[in-house]
């Protein structure tokens, strides 16, 4: 499916989706509560069949966080990027997609650890790298550490 | 009849009330210091006898926050830090970063630089697979293969040292090309190494591949179906052993791989033996790629002209390459400044690690070692 | 016995016994297993009686003859000529280029003979313990003042010994390298 | 003439009888005499074993190194021959720690049990012509029963360490040694049937006209191979070193041991290696018996002039070399494959083989 077709079809599924076509892939920007309703058909519909979640990450934009899901299909070989915007910076929450792609489980642990995003319905949410005693979320822009060496 | 467990059979945590383990089960911590985890990987394993019930990876023993570091480094500088992620394919990691920057800038790399990059990348891949072969023999109890593979790997490292200046963390790539031209001995020595590898590969087969003990240790062990490989986001030889076509060099060619003739190695069995054969065949494919290029490296510049301070346009850029272990993705979010706003490395080992609990379900401890050997984890790449 | 995969030919021998009755399979397994084991033993036996194939390098006995590669990155050095002159004019490009701050250049202002103020280096501090030998400083240097040295035996007992001052006392900038 | 013969064929029996006579003149009391003789024998045996282990350690390193295309130890002493001495000194000075949660008594006892059981098995071995510590009439039976006691020491070590890796290693060893005992027993029985005696000296004498491996045709060859495989498993050496399995269990039953206590496990490993090789050499290759070919009198005489002790040690070290060759070539088996190999292959074959050998013995189908 080309970018245009994807954009058209996705617009049908989610009314609130905004699109950004400047980059290499089609970017779909949605608010965080809309994530599951959009992403489930993307995985399950035969025409999309985005079965391969190859990159999950989070970007801290200071006044909001955005979760970035890079999806591709091993069947159709088309790619799209779903960006879910989390507006609540102090207590960010989003639905887990670990039930849809198993790779999300460990990756969401990493994001929880480094960004502090809580994933709802995640089977085993824990701090993967830093341990439970660690204060703060290092990859946030406002994170400061007294031991940090500034070069 | 359904088995019911008495409450007394369950050990719970005094504080949280969480179920720790059942009667007859016991937990061992494999790692962070363990001979078979090749680094500081910590696997918490629930065992029943010798059979593995559940595995939980605990990470972060060498987490250095490379992604955070990259936010403070300029686009010329941040390349070097990726050498420390998957240190066995350092050159390919550097290539990924440089490609991402070049893609964002729309920079055309001179053909000579492209050829040099590919040759060095394939040499890195061979060296990495040699080390993997050496260590997988060692993991399964055969010490001797280790030295046979290191003989060839040393020869490759010598070439790297001569041309790049370093044996392992080369940092030879800059945005727009490579740091310097090839050493005048390069072609001669590469050809010699290729002949050496081709002459010695039969020894690998004699001592490990054809060995009945080795084959029995790998066959029908650590099964990963194609669906699971996709779902776990596995890439590289680990996924290609499960029949998933995922070679970035074929699917999304970069640096001129599209002009080269090579095969994507795919086996459908999904067990350790399939993954083993994928890697063994990939060594030959890499040899084949280098052979095509080594006599026809184009003349010309080895570096495109770039500005002193590189500033990327605003936007998000994703570049993937095929390292020796699978797909490495570099995701750069730029806000137009001279440093990346956010830099994410999608490392192949992290996803491959997440599939290990699935593969090792119901296996023995010895099998887990075989699985980890054939998945070929590099821990610094997981922890980043 | 040549194993043919879907894509490439490999010289390995795969042991697959065809199902031809229990006894034949049983003894066939024993035979192929033993022969595969003997193949391996033949190889190790071959190397056992061929000591000329040994690849061990006799470091540190061969220190005298050991020659590092031309481009080997051992440490950053600031070469001085016989008049105790170097080429560094203190532009600090290397300091900016260094990704992990292993270079610190302290500059001073000197008044030259014709009365002009000129920037000169006071101390050229090199933190070897932080250096990753990435070669970026050498690339950045406009006057080719610094080069990578060939020394690779860096171990010391005290970390402070790894902080080096590269300009020799009383050294000056070469005439042609000024600005 | 007698002197000349002694010069060529150095006889331990001559030494032993002279020692005995010399002691008899000094000590009148027969009990004291016996005690003194036993002490001398014990001390010389201990010295012999320590030197043997030094030599085996050096040999193992060199064999491994040459197979791995490297040099091996070459710093301490000429060609690195004193490396193992240096290692022993290092182990001696290391702290012999006992883990906190362990069963302290059993933990400290286990290394001694392992070493003592392996030393006991040396008693009936014939090192040379007429040189045997104890020519007991149940020689082979004694050796097999003593060597199967080694498992107790290993289990003790694994259990008392209070370490899960050690425990798994110990349980593996239990399964492994107990099952491989059967094959060893059956392959030894085939020679007992042929020679008609359990006494080791009788078995060696029965090979005066040819070693069993030549006389006994294919069935004895099969039992020889089975004996070598099973005994490699019995002494926990690669590819059957599942009790240690460094890559899986980080050291198995001796994970928690350090210093001298660890050195004792090492010592017992090498003594065991020597014992099984010596038994194989005695039973199948004729012990100290020289190599003779039918009626070639000249050749046979020349062989006779090689000292009998040299014959014994030559054969033993040949088999030790083969077992080391195994170790440095093969990867390790998995635990279930190990048991499969024993119960599905070695045991049925050795049982069938015993039947064949019995038939051979009954019909006299050997030379």
PDB file of N, CA and C in Angstrom, chain B residues 73 76-77 80 84 144 147-148 151 161-165 170-171 179-184 203 205-207 209-213 215 219 263-267 273 277 280-281 284-285 303, chain C residues 3 5-16 29 32-34 36-37 39-40 43-44 46-47 55 57 68-73 95-100 132-136 139:
ATOM      1  N   UNK B  73      26.146  15.269  21.996  1.00  0.00           N
ATOM      2  CA  UNK B  73      27.270  15.183  21.070  1.00  0.00           C
ATOM      3  C   UNK B  73      26.847  15.652  19.689  1.00  0.00           C
ATOM      4  N   UNK B  76      29.055  14.694  14.200  1.00  0.00           N
ATOM      5  CA  UNK B  76      30.327  14.054  13.897  1.00  0.00           C
ATOM      6  C   UNK B  76      30.775  13.157  15.039  1.00  0.00           C
ATOM      7  N   UNK B  77      30.443  13.619  16.247  1.00  0.00           N
ATOM      8  CA  UNK B  77      30.976  12.929  17.418  1.00  0.00           C
ATOM      9  C   UNK B  77      30.167  11.703  17.810  1.00  0.00           C
ATOM     10  N   UNK B  80      31.065   7.735  17.199  1.00  0.00           N
ATOM     11  CA  UNK B  80      32.037   6.896  17.902  1.00  0.00           C
ATOM     12  C   UNK B  80      31.386   6.097  19.032  1.00  0.00           C
ATOM     13  N   UNK B  84      30.645   1.217  20.743  1.00  0.00           N
ATOM     14  CA  UNK B  84      30.646   0.531  22.044  1.00  0.00           C
ATOM     15  C   UNK B  84      29.357  -0.228  22.305  1.00  0.00           C
ATOM     16  N   UNK B 144      38.659 -26.326  21.618  1.00  0.00           N
ATOM     17  CA  UNK B 144      39.593 -26.208  20.506  1.00  0.00           C
ATOM     18  C   UNK B 144      39.097 -25.328  19.354  1.00  0.00           C
ATOM     19  N   UNK B 147      40.182 -21.528  18.987  1.00  0.00           N
ATOM     20  CA  UNK B 147      41.473 -21.045  18.479  1.00  0.00           C
ATOM     21  C   UNK B 147      41.528 -21.109  16.967  1.00  0.00           C
ATOM     22  N   UNK B 148      40.829 -22.068  16.396  1.00  0.00           N
ATOM     23  CA  UNK B 148      40.835 -22.170  14.933  1.00  0.00           C
ATOM     24  C   UNK B 148      40.157 -20.952  14.320  1.00  0.00           C
ATOM     25  N   UNK B 151      42.182 -17.663  14.587  1.00  0.00           N
ATOM     26  CA  UNK B 151      43.270 -17.535  13.622  1.00  0.00           C
ATOM     27  C   UNK B 151      42.839 -16.654  12.454  1.00  0.00           C
ATOM     28  N   UNK B 161      43.302  -2.921  11.527  1.00  0.00           N
ATOM     29  CA  UNK B 161      44.287  -2.097  12.215  1.00  0.00           C
ATOM     30  C   UNK B 161      45.095  -1.297  11.205  1.00  0.00           C
ATOM     31  N   UNK B 162      45.403  -1.938  10.091  1.00  0.00           N
ATOM     32  CA  UNK B 162      46.246  -1.281   9.112  1.00  0.00           C
ATOM     33  C   UNK B 162      45.510  -0.141   8.410  1.00  0.00           C
ATOM     34  N   UNK B 163      44.225  -0.378   8.109  1.00  0.00           N
ATOM     35  CA  UNK B 163      43.501   0.647   7.359  1.00  0.00           C
ATOM     36  C   UNK B 163      42.807   1.650   8.268  1.00  0.00           C
ATOM     37  N   UNK B 164      42.159   1.170   9.326  1.00  0.00           N
ATOM     38  CA  UNK B 164      41.369   2.074  10.165  1.00  0.00           C
ATOM     39  C   UNK B 164      42.147   2.593  11.353  1.00  0.00           C
ATOM     40  N   UNK B 165      43.149   1.869  11.787  1.00  0.00           N
ATOM     41  CA  UNK B 165      43.909   2.315  12.940  1.00  0.00           C
ATOM     42  C   UNK B 165      43.504   1.646  14.230  1.00  0.00           C
ATOM     43  N   UNK B 170      36.552   0.664  15.279  1.00  0.00           N
ATOM     44  CA  UNK B 170      37.313   1.340  14.233  1.00  0.00           C
ATOM     45  C   UNK B 170      37.056   2.832  14.173  1.00  0.00           C
ATOM     46  N   UNK B 171      35.783   3.243  14.232  1.00  0.00           N
ATOM     47  CA  UNK B 171      35.410   4.642  14.041  1.00  0.00           C
ATOM     48  C   UNK B 171      36.057   5.198  12.772  1.00  0.00           C
ATOM     49  N   UNK B 179      37.099   8.094   6.818  1.00  0.00           N
ATOM     50  CA  UNK B 179      38.041   9.038   7.382  1.00  0.00           C
ATOM     51  C   UNK B 179      39.271   9.225   6.500  1.00  0.00           C
ATOM     52  N   UNK B 180      39.784   8.134   5.984  1.00  0.00           N
ATOM     53  CA  UNK B 180      40.967   8.260   5.131  1.00  0.00           C
ATOM     54  C   UNK B 180      40.892   7.187   4.054  1.00  0.00           C
ATOM     55  N   UNK B 181      41.805   7.298   3.118  1.00  0.00           N
ATOM     56  CA  UNK B 181      41.777   6.340   2.014  1.00  0.00           C
ATOM     57  C   UNK B 181      42.312   4.990   2.480  1.00  0.00           C
ATOM     58  N   UNK B 182      42.096   3.985   1.641  1.00  0.00           N
ATOM     59  CA  UNK B 182      42.565   2.650   1.994  1.00  0.00           C
ATOM     60  C   UNK B 182      44.077   2.610   2.064  1.00  0.00           C
ATOM     61  N   UNK B 183      44.565   1.721   2.890  1.00  0.00           N
ATOM     62  CA  UNK B 183      46.004   1.493   2.960  1.00  0.00           C
ATOM     63  C   UNK B 183      46.427   0.782   1.680  1.00  0.00           C
ATOM     64  N   UNK B 184      47.658   1.037   1.223  1.00  0.00           N
ATOM     65  CA  UNK B 184      48.025   0.459  -0.078  1.00  0.00           C
ATOM     66  C   UNK B 184      48.141  -1.055  -0.050  1.00  0.00           C
ATOM     67  N   UNK B 203      37.766 -27.086   7.903  1.00  0.00           N
ATOM     68  CA  UNK B 203      38.141 -27.492   9.262  1.00  0.00           C
ATOM     69  C   UNK B 203      37.016 -27.209  10.239  1.00  0.00           C
ATOM     70  N   UNK B 205      33.934 -27.344   9.558  1.00  0.00           N
ATOM     71  CA  UNK B 205      32.946 -28.392   9.386  1.00  0.00           C
ATOM     72  C   UNK B 205      33.398 -29.700  10.014  1.00  0.00           C
ATOM     73  N   UNK B 206      34.711 -29.962   9.913  1.00  0.00           N
ATOM     74  CA  UNK B 206      35.192 -31.229  10.446  1.00  0.00           C
ATOM     75  C   UNK B 206      35.075 -31.269  11.962  1.00  0.00           C
ATOM     76  N   UNK B 207      35.432 -30.143  12.591  1.00  0.00           N
ATOM     77  CA  UNK B 207      35.510 -30.233  14.052  1.00  0.00           C
ATOM     78  C   UNK B 207      34.176 -29.936  14.728  1.00  0.00           C
ATOM     79  N   UNK B 209      30.740 -28.666  12.760  1.00  0.00           N
ATOM     80  CA  UNK B 209      29.502 -28.825  12.000  1.00  0.00           C
ATOM     81  C   UNK B 209      29.150 -30.293  11.797  1.00  0.00           C
ATOM     82  N   UNK B 210      30.162 -31.081  11.461  1.00  0.00           N
ATOM     83  CA  UNK B 210      29.864 -32.479  11.188  1.00  0.00           C
ATOM     84  C   UNK B 210      29.834 -33.351  12.417  1.00  0.00           C
ATOM     85  N   UNK B 211      30.152 -32.774  13.566  1.00  0.00           N
ATOM     86  CA  UNK B 211      30.261 -33.595  14.774  1.00  0.00           C
ATOM     87  C   UNK B 211      28.891 -34.001  15.286  1.00  0.00           C
ATOM     88  N   UNK B 212      28.738 -35.285  15.563  1.00  0.00           N
ATOM     89  CA  UNK B 212      27.419 -35.797  15.961  1.00  0.00           C
ATOM     90  C   UNK B 212      26.964 -35.216  17.284  1.00  0.00           C
ATOM     91  N   UNK B 213      27.901 -35.021  18.208  1.00  0.00           N
ATOM     92  CA  UNK B 213      27.517 -34.473  19.516  1.00  0.00           C
ATOM     93  C   UNK B 213      26.998 -33.054  19.329  1.00  0.00           C
ATOM     94  N   UNK B 215      25.786 -31.618  16.608  1.00  0.00           N
ATOM     95  CA  UNK B 215      24.498 -31.568  15.903  1.00  0.00           C
ATOM     96  C   UNK B 215      23.351 -31.952  16.814  1.00  0.00           C
ATOM     97  N   UNK B 219      20.081 -29.647  17.227  1.00  0.00           N
ATOM     98  CA  UNK B 219      18.879 -29.991  16.466  1.00  0.00           C
ATOM     99  C   UNK B 219      17.669 -30.060  17.374  1.00  0.00           C
ATOM    100  N   UNK B 263      23.063 -13.809  -1.724  1.00  0.00           N
ATOM    101  CA  UNK B 263      21.804 -14.447  -1.357  1.00  0.00           C
ATOM    102  C   UNK B 263      21.471 -14.159   0.089  1.00  0.00           C
ATOM    103  N   UNK B 264      20.178 -14.059   0.333  1.00  0.00           N
ATOM    104  CA  UNK B 264      19.740 -13.996   1.719  1.00  0.00           C
ATOM    105  C   UNK B 264      19.559 -15.428   2.193  1.00  0.00           C
ATOM    106  N   UNK B 265      20.247 -15.787   3.274  1.00  0.00           N
ATOM    107  CA  UNK B 265      20.200 -17.172   3.737  1.00  0.00           C
ATOM    108  C   UNK B 265      18.979 -17.356   4.627  1.00  0.00           C
ATOM    109  N   UNK B 266      18.117 -18.265   4.240  1.00  0.00           N
ATOM    110  CA  UNK B 266      16.929 -18.519   5.054  1.00  0.00           C
ATOM    111  C   UNK B 266      16.784 -20.017   5.276  1.00  0.00           C
ATOM    112  N   UNK B 267      16.591 -20.389   6.522  1.00  0.00           N
ATOM    113  CA  UNK B 267      16.254 -21.768   6.842  1.00  0.00           C
ATOM    114  C   UNK B 267      14.920 -21.756   7.574  1.00  0.00           C
ATOM    115  N   UNK B 273      20.002 -25.373  15.213  1.00  0.00           N
ATOM    116  CA  UNK B 273      20.782 -25.902  14.089  1.00  0.00           C
ATOM    117  C   UNK B 273      20.561 -25.038  12.847  1.00  0.00           C
ATOM    118  N   UNK B 277      23.389 -22.838  10.841  1.00  0.00           N
ATOM    119  CA  UNK B 277      23.708 -22.947   9.415  1.00  0.00           C
ATOM    120  C   UNK B 277      23.547 -21.619   8.698  1.00  0.00           C
ATOM    121  N   UNK B 280      26.807 -19.860   9.253  1.00  0.00           N
ATOM    122  CA  UNK B 280      27.913 -20.471   8.512  1.00  0.00           C
ATOM    123  C   UNK B 280      27.828 -20.106   7.037  1.00  0.00           C
ATOM    124  N   UNK B 281      26.586 -20.110   6.504  1.00  0.00           N
ATOM    125  CA  UNK B 281      26.438 -19.776   5.085  1.00  0.00           C
ATOM    126  C   UNK B 281      26.669 -18.297   4.850  1.00  0.00           C
ATOM    127  N   UNK B 284      30.189 -17.365   3.958  1.00  0.00           N
ATOM    128  CA  UNK B 284      30.510 -17.546   2.540  1.00  0.00           C
ATOM    129  C   UNK B 284      29.925 -16.435   1.686  1.00  0.00           C
ATOM    130  N   UNK B 285      28.704 -15.991   2.043  1.00  0.00           N
ATOM    131  CA  UNK B 285      28.085 -14.906   1.274  1.00  0.00           C
ATOM    132  C   UNK B 285      28.892 -13.619   1.387  1.00  0.00           C
ATOM    133  N   UNK B 303      35.660  10.955   0.521  1.00  0.00           N
ATOM    134  CA  UNK B 303      34.847  11.693   1.470  1.00  0.00           C
ATOM    135  C   UNK B 303      34.163  12.839   0.731  1.00  0.00           C
TER     136      UNK B 303
ATOM    137  N   UNK C   3      26.231 -31.239   2.068  1.00  0.00           N
ATOM    138  CA  UNK C   3      24.931 -30.746   2.484  1.00  0.00           C
ATOM    139  C   UNK C   3      24.519 -29.614   1.567  1.00  0.00           C
ATOM    140  N   UNK C   5      21.962 -26.739   1.024  1.00  0.00           N
ATOM    141  CA  UNK C   5      20.889 -25.963   1.623  1.00  0.00           C
ATOM    142  C   UNK C   5      20.096 -25.332   0.504  1.00  0.00           C
ATOM    143  N   UNK C   6      19.063 -24.578   0.857  1.00  0.00           N
ATOM    144  CA  UNK C   6      18.254 -23.936  -0.161  1.00  0.00           C
ATOM    145  C   UNK C   6      19.052 -22.947  -0.993  1.00  0.00           C
ATOM    146  N   UNK C   7      20.093 -22.398  -0.408  1.00  0.00           N
ATOM    147  CA  UNK C   7      20.779 -21.314  -1.084  1.00  0.00           C
ATOM    148  C   UNK C   7      22.228 -21.614  -1.417  1.00  0.00           C
ATOM    149  N   UNK C   8      22.907 -22.206  -0.490  1.00  0.00           N
ATOM    150  CA  UNK C   8      24.335 -22.394  -0.731  1.00  0.00           C
ATOM    151  C   UNK C   8      24.714 -23.836  -0.468  1.00  0.00           C
ATOM    152  N   UNK C   9      25.818 -24.172  -1.040  1.00  0.00           N
ATOM    153  CA  UNK C   9      26.395 -25.482  -0.775  1.00  0.00           C
ATOM    154  C   UNK C   9      27.331 -25.320   0.406  1.00  0.00           C
ATOM    155  N   UNK C  10      27.234 -26.208   1.346  1.00  0.00           N
ATOM    156  CA  UNK C  10      28.154 -26.140   2.469  1.00  0.00           C
ATOM    157  C   UNK C  10      28.882 -27.475   2.519  1.00  0.00           C
ATOM    158  N   UNK C  11      30.123 -27.419   2.963  1.00  0.00           N
ATOM    159  CA  UNK C  11      30.894 -28.655   2.938  1.00  0.00           C
ATOM    160  C   UNK C  11      30.668 -29.521   4.158  1.00  0.00           C
ATOM    161  N   UNK C  12      29.778 -29.112   5.035  1.00  0.00           N
ATOM    162  CA  UNK C  12      29.553 -29.894   6.245  1.00  0.00           C
ATOM    163  C   UNK C  12      28.850 -31.193   5.950  1.00  0.00           C
ATOM    164  N   UNK C  13      29.005 -32.128   6.845  1.00  0.00           N
ATOM    165  CA  UNK C  13      28.328 -33.394   6.669  1.00  0.00           C
ATOM    166  C   UNK C  13      27.175 -33.426   7.642  1.00  0.00           C
ATOM    167  N   UNK C  14      25.996 -33.518   7.126  1.00  0.00           N
ATOM    168  CA  UNK C  14      24.849 -33.622   8.014  1.00  0.00           C
ATOM    169  C   UNK C  14      24.531 -35.085   8.222  1.00  0.00           C
ATOM    170  N   UNK C  15      24.266 -35.401   9.470  1.00  0.00           N
ATOM    171  CA  UNK C  15      24.041 -36.806   9.763  1.00  0.00           C
ATOM    172  C   UNK C  15      22.551 -37.073   9.806  1.00  0.00           C
ATOM    173  N   UNK C  16      22.047 -37.601   8.740  1.00  0.00           N
ATOM    174  CA  UNK C  16      20.635 -37.917   8.659  1.00  0.00           C
ATOM    175  C   UNK C  16      20.507 -39.370   8.247  1.00  0.00           C
ATOM    176  N   UNK C  29      23.462 -45.323  12.836  1.00  0.00           N
ATOM    177  CA  UNK C  29      23.750 -44.190  13.708  1.00  0.00           C
ATOM    178  C   UNK C  29      25.111 -44.354  14.363  1.00  0.00           C
ATOM    179  N   UNK C  32      27.911 -43.780  11.667  1.00  0.00           N
ATOM    180  CA  UNK C  32      28.120 -42.388  11.238  1.00  0.00           C
ATOM    181  C   UNK C  32      28.611 -41.536  12.401  1.00  0.00           C
ATOM    182  N   UNK C  33      28.099 -41.821  13.608  1.00  0.00           N
ATOM    183  CA  UNK C  33      28.554 -41.027  14.747  1.00  0.00           C
ATOM    184  C   UNK C  33      30.040 -41.225  14.956  1.00  0.00           C
ATOM    185  N   UNK C  34      30.453 -42.492  14.977  1.00  0.00           N
ATOM    186  CA  UNK C  34      31.869 -42.750  15.220  1.00  0.00           C
ATOM    187  C   UNK C  34      32.722 -42.115  14.131  1.00  0.00           C
ATOM    188  N   UNK C  36      32.025 -39.485  12.369  1.00  0.00           N
ATOM    189  CA  UNK C  36      32.072 -38.027  12.518  1.00  0.00           C
ATOM    190  C   UNK C  36      33.008 -37.634  13.646  1.00  0.00           C
ATOM    191  N   UNK C  37      33.022 -38.450  14.703  1.00  0.00           N
ATOM    192  CA  UNK C  37      33.927 -38.143  15.816  1.00  0.00           C
ATOM    193  C   UNK C  37      35.374 -38.321  15.383  1.00  0.00           C
ATOM    194  N   UNK C  39      36.547 -37.948  12.440  1.00  0.00           N
ATOM    195  CA  UNK C  39      36.944 -36.833  11.569  1.00  0.00           C
ATOM    196  C   UNK C  39      37.497 -35.684  12.390  1.00  0.00           C
ATOM    197  N   UNK C  40      36.768 -35.368  13.469  1.00  0.00           N
ATOM    198  CA  UNK C  40      37.231 -34.297  14.332  1.00  0.00           C
ATOM    199  C   UNK C  40      38.569 -34.628  14.959  1.00  0.00           C
ATOM    200  N   UNK C  43      41.490 -34.094  12.724  1.00  0.00           N
ATOM    201  CA  UNK C  43      41.917 -32.699  12.583  1.00  0.00           C
ATOM    202  C   UNK C  43      42.784 -32.271  13.757  1.00  0.00           C
ATOM    203  N   UNK C  44      42.302 -32.529  14.986  1.00  0.00           N
ATOM    204  CA  UNK C  44      43.109 -32.125  16.138  1.00  0.00           C
ATOM    205  C   UNK C  44      44.405 -32.911  16.175  1.00  0.00           C
ATOM    206  N   UNK C  46      46.021 -33.924  13.612  1.00  0.00           N
ATOM    207  CA  UNK C  46      46.891 -33.332  12.592  1.00  0.00           C
ATOM    208  C   UNK C  46      47.639 -32.147  13.173  1.00  0.00           C
ATOM    209  N   UNK C  47      46.921 -31.295  13.892  1.00  0.00           N
ATOM    210  CA  UNK C  47      47.597 -30.128  14.455  1.00  0.00           C
ATOM    211  C   UNK C  47      48.540 -30.522  15.578  1.00  0.00           C
ATOM    212  N   UNK C  55      50.365 -20.624  16.091  1.00  0.00           N
ATOM    213  CA  UNK C  55      50.196 -19.212  15.730  1.00  0.00           C
ATOM    214  C   UNK C  55      50.492 -18.271  16.888  1.00  0.00           C
ATOM    215  N   UNK C  57      51.824 -15.654  19.305  1.00  0.00           N
ATOM    216  CA  UNK C  57      52.797 -14.584  19.214  1.00  0.00           C
ATOM    217  C   UNK C  57      53.501 -14.469  20.549  1.00  0.00           C
ATOM    218  N   UNK C  68      54.006  -1.785  15.076  1.00  0.00           N
ATOM    219  CA  UNK C  68      52.586  -1.474  15.005  1.00  0.00           C
ATOM    220  C   UNK C  68      52.271  -0.935  13.612  1.00  0.00           C
ATOM    221  N   UNK C  69      50.972  -1.071  13.262  1.00  0.00           N
ATOM    222  CA  UNK C  69      50.565  -0.618  11.929  1.00  0.00           C
ATOM    223  C   UNK C  69      50.767   0.892  11.807  1.00  0.00           C
ATOM    224  N   UNK C  70      50.918   1.308  10.563  1.00  0.00           N
ATOM    225  CA  UNK C  70      51.200   2.716  10.266  1.00  0.00           C
ATOM    226  C   UNK C  70      50.173   3.664  10.892  1.00  0.00           C
ATOM    227  N   UNK C  71      48.891   3.268  10.798  1.00  0.00           N
ATOM    228  CA  UNK C  71      47.837   4.173  11.256  1.00  0.00           C
ATOM    229  C   UNK C  71      47.367   3.842  12.662  1.00  0.00           C
ATOM    230  N   UNK C  72      48.078   2.994  13.349  1.00  0.00           N
ATOM    231  CA  UNK C  72      47.614   2.551  14.666  1.00  0.00           C
ATOM    232  C   UNK C  72      47.420   3.728  15.600  1.00  0.00           C
ATOM    233  N   UNK C  73      46.279   3.725  16.291  1.00  0.00           N
ATOM    234  CA  UNK C  73      45.960   4.823  17.197  1.00  0.00           C
ATOM    235  C   UNK C  73      46.306   4.413  18.615  1.00  0.00           C
ATOM    236  N   UNK C  95      39.991  20.354  20.849  1.00  0.00           N
ATOM    237  CA  UNK C  95      39.239  20.326  22.098  1.00  0.00           C
ATOM    238  C   UNK C  95      37.741  20.306  21.813  1.00  0.00           C
ATOM    239  N   UNK C  96      37.333  21.054  20.787  1.00  0.00           N
ATOM    240  CA  UNK C  96      35.917  21.085  20.417  1.00  0.00           C
ATOM    241  C   UNK C  96      35.515  19.754  19.773  1.00  0.00           C
ATOM    242  N   UNK C  97      36.432  19.211  18.992  1.00  0.00           N
ATOM    243  CA  UNK C  97      36.102  17.983  18.270  1.00  0.00           C
ATOM    244  C   UNK C  97      36.033  16.771  19.186  1.00  0.00           C
ATOM    245  N   UNK C  98      36.701  16.811  20.306  1.00  0.00           N
ATOM    246  CA  UNK C  98      36.777  15.615  21.148  1.00  0.00           C
ATOM    247  C   UNK C  98      35.425  15.309  21.768  1.00  0.00           C
ATOM    248  N   UNK C  99      34.908  14.095  21.567  1.00  0.00           N
ATOM    249  CA  UNK C  99      33.575  13.795  22.069  1.00  0.00           C
ATOM    250  C   UNK C  99      33.515  13.620  23.585  1.00  0.00           C
ATOM    251  N   UNK C 100      34.619  13.283  24.219  1.00  0.00           N
ATOM    252  CA  UNK C 100      34.503  13.062  25.658  1.00  0.00           C
ATOM    253  C   UNK C 100      35.474  13.888  26.478  1.00  0.00           C
ATOM    254  N   UNK C 132      39.095   7.760  23.753  1.00  0.00           N
ATOM    255  CA  UNK C 132      38.600   6.549  23.101  1.00  0.00           C
ATOM    256  C   UNK C 132      39.282   6.307  21.762  1.00  0.00           C
ATOM    257  N   UNK C 133      40.321   7.033  21.466  1.00  0.00           N
ATOM    258  CA  UNK C 133      41.123   6.850  20.253  1.00  0.00           C
ATOM    259  C   UNK C 133      40.254   6.893  18.996  1.00  0.00           C
ATOM    260  N   UNK C 134      39.373   7.902  18.938  1.00  0.00           N
ATOM    261  CA  UNK C 134      38.442   7.967  17.817  1.00  0.00           C
ATOM    262  C   UNK C 134      39.016   8.761  16.662  1.00  0.00           C
ATOM    263  N   UNK C 135      40.151   9.408  16.847  1.00  0.00           N
ATOM    264  CA  UNK C 135      40.844  10.083  15.760  1.00  0.00           C
ATOM    265  C   UNK C 135      40.192  11.393  15.336  1.00  0.00           C
ATOM    266  N   UNK C 136      39.161  11.857  16.043  1.00  0.00           N
ATOM    267  CA  UNK C 136      38.470  13.054  15.587  1.00  0.00           C
ATOM    268  C   UNK C 136      39.318  14.309  15.782  1.00  0.00           C
ATOM    269  N   UNK C 139      41.774  14.620  12.956  1.00  0.00           N
ATOM    270  CA  UNK C 139      41.080  15.070  11.754  1.00  0.00           C
ATOM    271  C   UNK C 139      40.797  16.569  11.817  1.00  0.00           C
TER     272      UNK C 139
END
